């Protein structure tokens, strides 16, 4: 049986590589049809310019607010003891498909160059009506890349219900131990209300997400002053009914049909300045000491102002596991910040190459909006460079629409998702494409 299983995995691997190669060739062919004038639309953003003035850095300040502990305890008392990530994974009720089993239309979302080495597509019925958001992994959460004994990928999704609340957001927990079979299930993201007697859904697309230690930090939309919400992965609550409603319902607790719900434990609010920067993309940089939360904002292509990139240090206090460092007033201040000519930034990474004095920044940029194939840039204080593909050396080589970027240091892979595709590729292949 072991030999038979090994042969099946080898056949799946060959089929996956063939599918990815075929998709890449087809997309490369399509890329060669882009005219030279179209190719130059992805304007060179130039070098990073440091932001050092007090006014500029004050715009990046966040203020920490905790959900009162009695509220969370009241929810737990009413809903039952919280469960952990392992229990959620053990109850997985869906499975991602290998790229070889995905449709050609689904695979069109994959990058042209560099190509994905691993790719999967989500179940169509489970994701219908939901928009893909950010990705993070247990490679962010822990140094050894595991949460407990499991390798895990987290994927965010949002849905606009056209209700006064503005929609819903959820996180899919993917068991990534076996690359040939990725089962998953989802938990609704929620915010406690009414003193912990109830909760509402998080009405926000999650364009940025980082799992660090036991906390999950996610971006909030533009509907209020909250910039980030924080979730504790050891405080996952079980829903007691599969009703489509959210919160307390007759006979129990509902999570829009999901079996699990994550109540927020804290939030970070924007500064009161008129130029306050709202994080749109997030990632973790383990190359700094301490580790840092990297952020970028999403500035439209037709805007006349630059995009800001910055980082917050994460706390080393064991009592503040997974949270940003704060001053005595509860303020989170940027420890490094830049402006860039890049617009429509949908994904950001900061990486310190071995022996390098400073970080290199990687930006995934949409093609002037939500539609079309994006570009992938590497940028530092000396200049920038984009990946190229096709006979006309188009820069429109990245996924479309552009998703978040998450670096799994232990495997050297960058994870992202676009459309209904979840994919990974070595950071080395990105670096090679940019050299």
CSV table of C-alpha atoms in Angstrom, one decimal:
chain,number,residue,atom,x,y,z
A,1,UNK,CA,0.0,0.0,0.0
A,2,UNK,CA,2.9,2.4,0.7
A,3,UNK,CA,4.3,1.8,-2.8
A,4,UNK,CA,0.9,2.3,-4.4
A,5,UNK,CA,0.4,5.6,-2.4
A,6,UNK,CA,3.8,6.8,-3.5
A,7,UNK,CA,3.1,6.1,-7.1
A,8,UNK,CA,-0.2,7.9,-6.9
A,9,UNK,CA,1.5,10.9,-5.4
A,10,UNK,CA,4.2,10.8,-8.2
A,11,UNK,CA,1.4,10.7,-10.8
A,12,UNK,CA,-0.3,13.6,-9.2
A,13,UNK,CA,2.9,15.5,-9.0
A,14,UNK,CA,3.6,14.9,-12.7
A,15,UNK,CA,0.1,16.0,-13.6
A,16,UNK,CA,0.3,19.1,-11.5
A,17,UNK,CA,3.7,20.1,-13.1
A,18,UNK,CA,2.2,19.5,-16.5
A,19,UNK,CA,-0.9,21.6,-15.7
A,20,UNK,CA,1.1,24.4,-14.3
A,21,UNK,CA,3.6,24.4,-17.2
A,22,UNK,CA,0.7,24.3,-19.7
A,23,UNK,CA,-1.0,27.2,-17.9
A,24,UNK,CA,2.2,29.2,-17.9
A,25,UNK,CA,2.8,28.6,-21.6
A,26,UNK,CA,-0.7,29.6,-22.5
A,27,UNK,CA,-0.6,32.7,-20.3
A,28,UNK,CA,2.9,33.6,-21.6
A,29,UNK,CA,1.4,33.3,-25.2
A,30,UNK,CA,-1.4,35.7,-24.1
A,31,UNK,CA,1.2,38.0,-22.6
A,32,UNK,CA,3.0,38.4,-25.9
A,33,UNK,CA,-0.2,39.9,-27.4
A,34,UNK,CA,0.1,42.9,-25.0
A,35,UNK,CA,1.3,45.9,-27.0
A,36,UNK,CA,4.4,47.8,-26.1
A,37,UNK,CA,2.2,50.8,-25.1
A,38,UNK,CA,0.2,48.6,-22.8
A,39,UNK,CA,3.3,47.1,-21.3
A,40,UNK,CA,4.6,50.5,-20.3
A,41,UNK,CA,1.4,51.3,-18.4
A,42,UNK,CA,3.0,49.7,-15.3
A,43,UNK,CA,5.1,52.8,-14.7
A,44,UNK,CA,8.4,52.3,-12.8
A,45,UNK,CA,7.7,53.4,-9.2
A,46,UNK,CA,11.4,54.5,-8.8
A,47,UNK,CA,13.2,54.2,-5.5
A,48,UNK,CA,11.8,54.2,-2.0
A,49,UNK,CA,11.9,57.6,-0.3
A,50,UNK,CA,12.2,57.5,3.6
A,51,UNK,CA,9.6,59.3,5.6
A,52,UNK,CA,11.1,60.9,8.7
A,53,UNK,CA,9.1,64.0,9.6
A,54,UNK,CA,7.0,63.9,12.7
A,55,UNK,CA,3.9,64.8,10.7
A,56,UNK,CA,4.5,61.9,8.3
A,57,UNK,CA,5.1,59.3,11.0
A,58,UNK,CA,2.2,60.6,13.1
A,59,UNK,CA,-0.1,59.7,10.2
A,60,UNK,CA,1.0,56.0,10.7
A,61,UNK,CA,0.2,55.8,14.4
A,62,UNK,CA,-2.4,53.4,15.7
A,63,UNK,CA,-4.0,53.3,19.1
A,64,UNK,CA,-4.7,49.9,20.8
A,65,UNK,CA,-8.2,49.1,22.2
A,66,UNK,CA,-8.9,45.7,23.9
A,67,UNK,CA,-12.3,44.0,24.1
A,68,UNK,CA,-13.0,43.8,27.8
A,69,UNK,CA,-12.1,40.4,29.2
A,70,UNK,CA,-15.5,40.0,30.9
A,71,UNK,CA,-17.1,40.3,27.4
A,72,UNK,CA,-15.1,37.5,26.1
A,73,UNK,CA,-15.6,35.4,29.2
A,74,UNK,CA,-19.4,36.0,28.9
A,75,UNK,CA,-19.4,34.7,25.4
A,76,UNK,CA,-17.4,31.6,26.3
A,77,UNK,CA,-19.8,30.9,29.2
A,78,UNK,CA,-22.8,31.1,26.9
A,79,UNK,CA,-21.3,29.3,23.9
A,80,UNK,CA,-19.1,26.8,25.6
A,81,UNK,CA,-15.4,26.4,26.0
A,82,UNK,CA,-13.3,27.7,23.1
A,83,UNK,CA,-11.5,25.3,20.9
A,84,UNK,CA,-8.1,25.5,19.2
A,85,UNK,CA,-6.8,25.3,15.6
A,86,UNK,CA,-6.3,21.5,15.8
A,87,UNK,CA,-10.0,20.9,16.6
A,88,UNK,CA,-11.0,23.1,13.6
A,89,UNK,CA,-8.7,21.2,11.3
A,90,UNK,CA,-9.9,17.8,12.5
A,91,UNK,CA,-13.4,18.8,11.5
A,92,UNK,CA,-12.5,19.9,7.9
A,93,UNK,CA,-15.5,19.4,5.6
A,94,UNK,CA,-14.0,20.7,2.3
A,95,UNK,CA,-10.9,19.9,0.2
A,96,UNK,CA,-8.9,22.0,-2.2
A,97,UNK,CA,-8.3,20.5,-5.7
A,98,UNK,CA,-4.9,20.2,-7.2
A,99,UNK,CA,-4.2,22.6,-10.1
A,100,UNK,CA,-4.4,19.6,-12.5
A,101,UNK,CA,-8.1,19.2,-11.6
A,102,UNK,CA,-8.9,23.0,-11.8
A,103,UNK,CA,-10.5,24.5,-14.9
A,104,UNK,CA,-8.5,26.5,-17.4
A,105,UNK,CA,-10.5,29.5,-16.4
A,106,UNK,CA,-9.5,29.1,-12.8
A,107,UNK,CA,-5.8,28.6,-13.7
A,108,UNK,CA,-5.9,31.9,-15.6
A,109,UNK,CA,-5.5,33.7,-12.2
A,110,UNK,CA,-2.0,32.1,-11.7
A,111,UNK,CA,1.1,34.2,-12.4
A,112,UNK,CA,2.7,33.9,-15.8
A,113,UNK,CA,6.3,34.6,-14.6
A,114,UNK,CA,7.6,33.4,-12.3
A,115,UNK,CA,5.3,30.3,-12.3
A,116,UNK,CA,3.7,28.7,-9.3
A,117,UNK,CA,5.2,25.4,-8.1
A,118,UNK,CA,2.2,24.5,-6.1
A,119,UNK,CA,-1.4,25.5,-6.9
A,120,UNK,CA,-4.8,24.6,-5.8
A,121,UNK,CA,-8.4,25.7,-6.4
A,122,UNK,CA,-11.2,26.2,-3.9
A,123,UNK,CA,-14.5,24.3,-4.0
A,124,UNK,CA,-16.8,26.3,-6.3
A,125,UNK,CA,-20.0,25.7,-4.2
A,126,UNK,CA,-18.2,26.8,-0.9
A,127,UNK,CA,-16.8,30.0,-2.3
A,128,UNK,CA,-19.7,31.1,-4.5
A,129,UNK,CA,-20.6,34.7,-3.5
A,130,UNK,CA,-17.3,35.1,-1.6
A,131,UNK,CA,-14.3,37.2,-2.7
A,132,UNK,CA,-10.8,36.0,-1.9
A,133,UNK,CA,-8.7,38.1,0.5
A,134,UNK,CA,-5.4,37.7,2.3
A,135,UNK,CA,-3.3,34.7,3.1
A,136,UNK,CA,-1.0,33.8,6.0
A,137,UNK,CA,0.5,30.6,7.3
A,138,UNK,CA,1.8,28.8,10.4
A,139,UNK,CA,5.2,29.8,9.0
A,140,UNK,CA,4.3,33.3,10.2
A,141,UNK,CA,2.9,32.0,13.5
A,142,UNK,CA,5.9,30.0,14.8
A,143,UNK,CA,9.6,29.7,14.1
A,144,UNK,CA,9.3,26.0,13.2
A,145,UNK,CA,6.5,26.6,10.8
A,146,UNK,CA,3.9,24.5,12.6
A,147,UNK,CA,1.0,25.2,14.9
A,148,UNK,CA,1.2,22.3,17.3
A,149,UNK,CA,2.1,19.4,15.0
A,150,UNK,CA,0.4,20.8,11.9
A,151,UNK,CA,1.3,23.0,8.9
A,152,UNK,CA,-1.5,25.4,8.3
A,153,UNK,CA,-2.5,27.9,5.7
A,154,UNK,CA,-5.2,30.5,6.5
A,155,UNK,CA,-7.2,32.2,3.7
A,156,UNK,CA,-9.5,35.1,4.2
A,157,UNK,CA,-12.8,35.7,2.3
A,158,UNK,CA,-15.4,38.4,2.3
A,159,UNK,CA,-19.0,38.7,1.2
A,160,UNK,CA,-21.1,41.8,0.5
A,161,UNK,CA,-24.7,41.0,1.6
A,162,UNK,CA,-26.0,44.5,0.7
A,163,UNK,CA,-27.2,44.8,4.3
A,164,UNK,CA,-26.8,47.8,6.7
A,165,UNK,CA,-24.0,45.8,8.4
A,166,UNK,CA,-22.2,45.7,5.1
A,167,UNK,CA,-21.2,42.1,4.7
A,168,UNK,CA,-19.3,39.2,6.3
A,169,UNK,CA,-15.7,38.0,6.5
A,170,UNK,CA,-14.4,34.5,7.2
A,171,UNK,CA,-11.1,32.6,7.5
A,172,UNK,CA,-10.5,29.2,6.0
A,173,UNK,CA,-8.2,26.9,8.0
A,174,UNK,CA,-6.3,24.6,5.6
A,175,UNK,CA,-4.4,21.5,6.8
A,176,UNK,CA,-1.3,21.7,4.7
A,177,UNK,CA,0.6,18.7,6.1
A,178,UNK,CA,0.1,16.6,3.0
A,179,UNK,CA,0.7,18.7,-0.2
A,180,UNK,CA,-1.3,16.1,-2.2
A,181,UNK,CA,-4.5,16.6,-0.1
A,182,UNK,CA,-5.5,19.9,1.6
A,183,UNK,CA,-8.7,19.7,3.6
A,184,UNK,CA,-10.2,22.8,5.1
A,185,UNK,CA,-13.1,24.4,7.0
A,186,UNK,CA,-14.0,28.0,7.7
A,187,UNK,CA,-14.7,30.2,10.7
A,188,UNK,CA,-16.7,33.5,10.6
A,189,UNK,CA,-14.9,36.6,11.9
A,190,UNK,CA,-17.0,38.5,14.4
A,191,UNK,CA,-16.9,41.5,16.8
A,192,UNK,CA,-18.4,41.2,20.4
A,193,UNK,CA,-21.2,43.6,21.1
A,194,UNK,CA,-23.7,44.3,23.9
A,195,UNK,CA,-21.2,43.6,26.7
A,196,UNK,CA,-20.4,40.2,25.3
A,197,UNK,CA,-24.0,39.1,25.2
A,198,UNK,CA,-23.9,39.0,21.4
A,199,UNK,CA,-21.6,39.5,18.4
A,200,UNK,CA,-21.9,40.9,14.9
A,201,UNK,CA,-20.0,39.8,11.7
A,202,UNK,CA,-16.9,41.7,10.7
A,203,UNK,CA,-18.2,43.8,7.9
A,204,UNK,CA,-15.0,44.2,6.0
A,205,UNK,CA,-13.0,42.7,3.2
A,206,UNK,CA,-9.8,41.3,4.6
A,207,UNK,CA,-7.1,42.5,2.2
A,208,UNK,CA,-4.3,42.0,4.7
A,209,UNK,CA,-3.7,39.3,7.4
A,210,UNK,CA,-0.8,38.0,9.6
A,211,UNK,CA,-0.8,35.1,12.0
A,212,UNK,CA,1.9,35.8,14.6
A,213,UNK,CA,2.1,33.6,17.7
A,214,UNK,CA,-1.4,33.1,19.0
A,215,UNK,CA,-2.9,36.2,17.3
A,216,UNK,CA,-4.4,36.8,13.9
A,217,UNK,CA,-4.3,40.5,12.8
A,218,UNK,CA,-6.6,41.4,9.9
A,219,UNK,CA,-7.2,44.7,8.1
A,220,UNK,CA,-10.5,46.5,8.4
A,221,UNK,CA,-12.3,48.3,5.6
A,222,UNK,CA,-13.0,52.0,5.2
A,223,UNK,CA,-16.3,52.2,7.2
A,224,UNK,CA,-14.8,53.4,10.5
A,225,UNK,CA,-11.7,54.4,12.4
A,226,UNK,CA,-10.7,50.8,13.1
A,227,UNK,CA,-7.6,49.9,11.0
A,228,UNK,CA,-6.9,46.4,12.3
A,229,UNK,CA,-8.8,43.7,14.3
A,230,UNK,CA,-7.1,41.1,16.4
A,231,UNK,CA,-8.3,37.5,16.9
A,232,UNK,CA,-7.0,34.9,19.3
A,233,UNK,CA,-6.6,31.5,17.7
A,234,UNK,CA,-7.1,29.8,21.0
A,235,UNK,CA,-10.5,31.5,21.4
A,236,UNK,CA,-12.4,29.9,18.5
A,237,UNK,CA,-16.0,29.3,19.5
A,238,UNK,CA,-18.4,26.7,18.1
A,239,UNK,CA,-21.6,27.8,16.6
A,240,UNK,CA,-24.6,25.8,17.9
A,241,UNK,CA,-26.9,26.2,14.9
A,242,UNK,CA,-26.3,26.3,11.1
A,243,UNK,CA,-28.7,29.2,10.7
A,244,UNK,CA,-27.8,31.9,8.1
A,245,UNK,CA,-28.0,34.6,10.8
A,246,UNK,CA,-25.1,35.9,12.8
A,247,UNK,CA,-25.0,36.1,16.6
A,248,UNK,CA,-27.5,35.0,19.3
A,249,UNK,CA,-30.6,33.4,17.8
A,250,UNK,CA,-33.5,31.5,19.3
A,251,UNK,CA,-32.1,28.3,20.6
A,252,UNK,CA,-28.4,29.1,20.3
A,253,UNK,CA,-25.6,30.9,18.4
A,254,UNK,CA,-25.2,31.3,14.6
A,255,UNK,CA,-22.3,32.1,12.3
A,256,UNK,CA,-23.9,32.5,8.9
A,257,UNK,CA,-24.0,28.7,8.4
A,258,UNK,CA,-20.4,28.1,9.6
A,259,UNK,CA,-19.5,25.8,12.4
A,260,UNK,CA,-17.0,28.2,14.0
A,261,UNK,CA,-16.8,31.8,14.9
A,262,UNK,CA,-13.8,33.9,16.0
A,263,UNK,CA,-14.6,36.9,18.2
A,264,UNK,CA,-12.2,39.8,18.1
A,265,UNK,CA,-10.1,40.4,21.2
A,266,UNK,CA,-8.7,43.8,20.3
A,267,UNK,CA,-8.6,46.5,17.6
A,268,UNK,CA,-6.2,49.3,16.4
A,269,UNK,CA,-7.6,52.6,15.4
A,270,UNK,CA,-6.3,55.2,13.0
A,271,UNK,CA,-4.8,58.5,14.2
A,272,UNK,CA,-7.1,61.6,14.1
A,273,UNK,CA,-4.9,63.3,11.5
A,274,UNK,CA,-6.3,64.1,8.1
A,275,UNK,CA,-3.5,62.1,6.4
A,276,UNK,CA,-4.0,58.9,8.5
A,277,UNK,CA,-2.7,55.8,6.6
A,278,UNK,CA,-5.0,52.8,6.5
A,279,UNK,CA,-3.2,49.5,6.1
A,280,UNK,CA,-4.4,47.7,3.0
A,281,UNK,CA,-1.9,44.8,2.8
A,282,UNK,CA,0.1,43.2,5.6
A,283,UNK,CA,2.9,40.7,6.0
A,284,UNK,CA,5.4,39.5,8.6
A,285,UNK,CA,9.1,40.2,8.5
A,286,UNK,CA,11.1,37.8,10.7
A,287,UNK,CA,14.4,39.3,9.5
A,288,UNK,CA,14.1,42.2,11.9
A,289,UNK,CA,14.8,42.1,15.6
A,290,UNK,CA,12.1,42.0,17.0
A,291,UNK,CA,9.9,40.6,14.2
A,292,UNK,CA,7.9,43.3,12.5
A,293,UNK,CA,4.5,43.8,10.9
A,294,UNK,CA,4.8,45.2,7.4
A,295,UNK,CA,2.0,47.4,5.9
A,296,UNK,CA,1.1,49.2,2.8
A,297,UNK,CA,-1.9,51.3,1.8
A,298,UNK,CA,-4.0,51.0,-1.3
A,299,UNK,CA,-3.8,54.2,-3.4
A,300,UNK,CA,-5.8,54.4,-6.7
A,301,UNK,CA,-3.9,54.7,-9.9
A,302,UNK,CA,-5.5,58.1,-10.6
A,303,UNK,CA,-4.4,59.5,-7.3
A,304,UNK,CA,-1.9,62.4,-7.1
A,305,UNK,CA,-0.3,61.2,-3.9
A,306,UNK,CA,2.3,58.6,-3.3
A,307,UNK,CA,1.8,55.2,-1.5
A,308,UNK,CA,3.2,54.7,1.9
A,309,UNK,CA,5.0,51.6,3.1
A,310,UNK,CA,5.9,51.1,6.8
A,311,UNK,CA,6.5,48.6,9.6
A,312,UNK,CA,5.6,48.2,13.3
A,313,UNK,CA,7.7,46.3,15.8
A,314,UNK,CA,6.0,43.3,17.4
A,315,UNK,CA,6.1,43.0,21.2
A,316,UNK,CA,8.6,40.8,23.0
A,317,UNK,CA,6.6,40.9,26.2
A,318,UNK,CA,5.3,37.4,26.9
A,319,UNK,CA,2.1,39.0,28.3
A,320,UNK,CA,1.5,40.6,24.9
A,321,UNK,CA,2.1,37.6,22.7
A,322,UNK,CA,1.3,38.3,19.0
A,323,UNK,CA,0.6,42.0,19.5
A,324,UNK,CA,2.5,45.1,18.2
A,325,UNK,CA,4.7,47.0,20.7
A,326,UNK,CA,3.0,49.9,22.3
A,327,UNK,CA,4.1,53.0,24.3
A,328,UNK,CA,2.5,53.7,27.8
A,329,UNK,CA,-0.4,55.5,26.1
A,330,UNK,CA,-1.2,52.5,24.0
A,331,UNK,CA,0.1,54.0,20.8
A,332,UNK,CA,1.7,51.9,18.0
A,333,UNK,CA,4.3,53.9,16.1
A,334,UNK,CA,6.0,53.0,12.8
A,335,UNK,CA,9.7,52.2,13.2
A,336,UNK,CA,10.4,52.6,9.5
A,337,UNK,CA,8.5,54.2,6.7
A,338,UNK,CA,8.8,55.1,3.0
A,339,UNK,CA,6.8,56.5,0.1
A,340,UNK,CA,6.8,54.9,-3.3
A,341,UNK,CA,5.4,55.9,-6.7
A,342,UNK,CA,3.7,52.5,-6.9
A,343,UNK,CA,-0.1,52.6,-6.9
A,344,UNK,CA,-2.8,49.9,-6.5
A,345,UNK,CA,-0.6,47.9,-4.2
A,346,UNK,CA,-2.4,44.6,-3.3
A,347,UNK,CA,0.4,42.7,-1.7
A,348,UNK,CA,3.6,43.7,0.2
A,349,UNK,CA,6.7,41.8,1.5
A,350,UNK,CA,9.8,43.0,3.2
A,351,UNK,CA,12.7,40.5,3.1
A,352,UNK,CA,16.3,40.8,4.4
A,353,UNK,CA,18.7,38.8,2.1
A,354,UNK,CA,21.5,37.2,4.0
A,355,UNK,CA,24.3,39.7,4.7
A,356,UNK,CA,22.3,42.7,3.4
A,357,UNK,CA,22.3,45.9,5.4
A,358,UNK,CA,18.7,46.7,4.5
A,359,UNK,CA,15.5,45.0,3.4
A,360,UNK,CA,14.2,44.6,-0.1
A,361,UNK,CA,10.5,45.3,-0.6
A,362,UNK,CA,8.2,43.3,-3.0
A,363,UNK,CA,5.0,44.9,-4.2
A,364,UNK,CA,2.2,43.2,-6.0
A,365,UNK,CA,0.4,45.8,-8.1
A,366,UNK,CA,-3.0,45.6,-9.8
A,367,UNK,CA,-3.2,46.7,-13.4
A,368,UNK,CA,-4.6,50.2,-12.7
A,369,UNK,CA,-7.7,48.8,-10.9
A,370,UNK,CA,-9.3,45.5,-10.0
A,371,UNK,CA,-9.3,44.0,-13.5
A,372,UNK,CA,-6.4,42.7,-15.6
A,373,UNK,CA,-3.1,41.0,-14.9
A,374,UNK,CA,-0.9,42.6,-12.2
A,375,UNK,CA,2.8,43.3,-11.9
A,376,UNK,CA,5.4,42.3,-9.3
A,377,UNK,CA,8.1,44.8,-8.3
A,378,UNK,CA,11.1,44.7,-6.1
A,379,UNK,CA,12.0,48.1,-4.7
A,380,UNK,CA,14.6,49.6,-2.4
A,381,UNK,CA,16.2,53.0,-1.8
A,382,UNK,CA,18.2,52.7,-5.0
A,383,UNK,CA,15.6,51.8,-7.5
A,384,UNK,CA,13.0,49.2,-8.6
A,385,UNK,CA,12.6,46.3,-11.1
A,386,UNK,CA,9.6,44.3,-12.3
A,387,UNK,CA,9.3,40.7,-13.5
A,388,UNK,CA,8.9,40.5,-17.3
A,389,UNK,CA,7.4,37.9,-19.6
A,390,UNK,CA,6.5,37.4,-23.3
A,391,UNK,CA,8.3,38.4,-26.5
A,392,UNK,CA,7.6,42.1,-25.8
A,393,UNK,CA,8.9,41.8,-22.2
A,394,UNK,CA,5.6,42.8,-20.7
A,395,UNK,CA,5.5,43.6,-17.0
A,396,UNK,CA,1.9,42.2,-16.7
A,397,UNK,CA,3.2,38.9,-15.5
A,398,UNK,CA,1.7,38.5,-12.0
A,399,UNK,CA,-1.6,37.2,-10.9
A,400,UNK,CA,-4.8,39.1,-11.5
A,401,UNK,CA,-6.4,40.4,-9.5
A,402,UNK,CA,-3.4,40.9,-7.3
A,403,UNK,CA,-3.6,39.2,-3.8
A,404,UNK,CA,-1.6,39.5,-0.6
A,405,UNK,CA,1.9,38.0,-0.2
A,406,UNK,CA,3.1,35.8,2.7
A,407,UNK,CA,6.6,34.5,3.0
A,408,UNK,CA,7.0,31.1,4.7
A,409,UNK,CA,10.7,31.4,5.9
A,410,UNK,CA,11.0,27.7,6.8
A,411,UNK,CA,10.2,26.5,3.2
A,412,UNK,CA,11.4,29.6,1.4
A,413,UNK,CA,8.0,29.9,-0.3
A,414,UNK,CA,5.8,32.9,-1.0
A,415,UNK,CA,2.0,32.2,-0.7
A,416,UNK,CA,-0.8,34.1,-2.3
A,417,UNK,CA,-4.2,33.7,-3.8
A,418,UNK,CA,-6.0,35.1,-6.8
A,419,UNK,CA,-9.5,34.3,-8.0
A,420,UNK,CA,-10.2,30.8,-6.8
A,421,UNK,CA,-6.6,29.8,-6.9
A,422,UNK,CA,-4.3,29.4,-3.9
A,423,UNK,CA,-0.6,29.1,-4.9
A,424,UNK,CA,3.0,29.1,-3.7
A,425,UNK,CA,6.4,29.6,-5.4
A,426,UNK,CA,9.9,29.9,-4.1
A,427,UNK,CA,11.1,33.4,-3.2
A,428,UNK,CA,14.3,32.4,-5.0
A,429,UNK,CA,12.4,32.1,-8.3
A,430,UNK,CA,11.1,35.6,-7.8
A,431,UNK,CA,14.6,36.9,-7.1
A,432,UNK,CA,15.9,35.1,-10.2
A,433,UNK,CA,13.2,36.6,-12.3
A,434,UNK,CA,14.2,40.1,-11.1
A,435,UNK,CA,18.0,39.7,-11.5
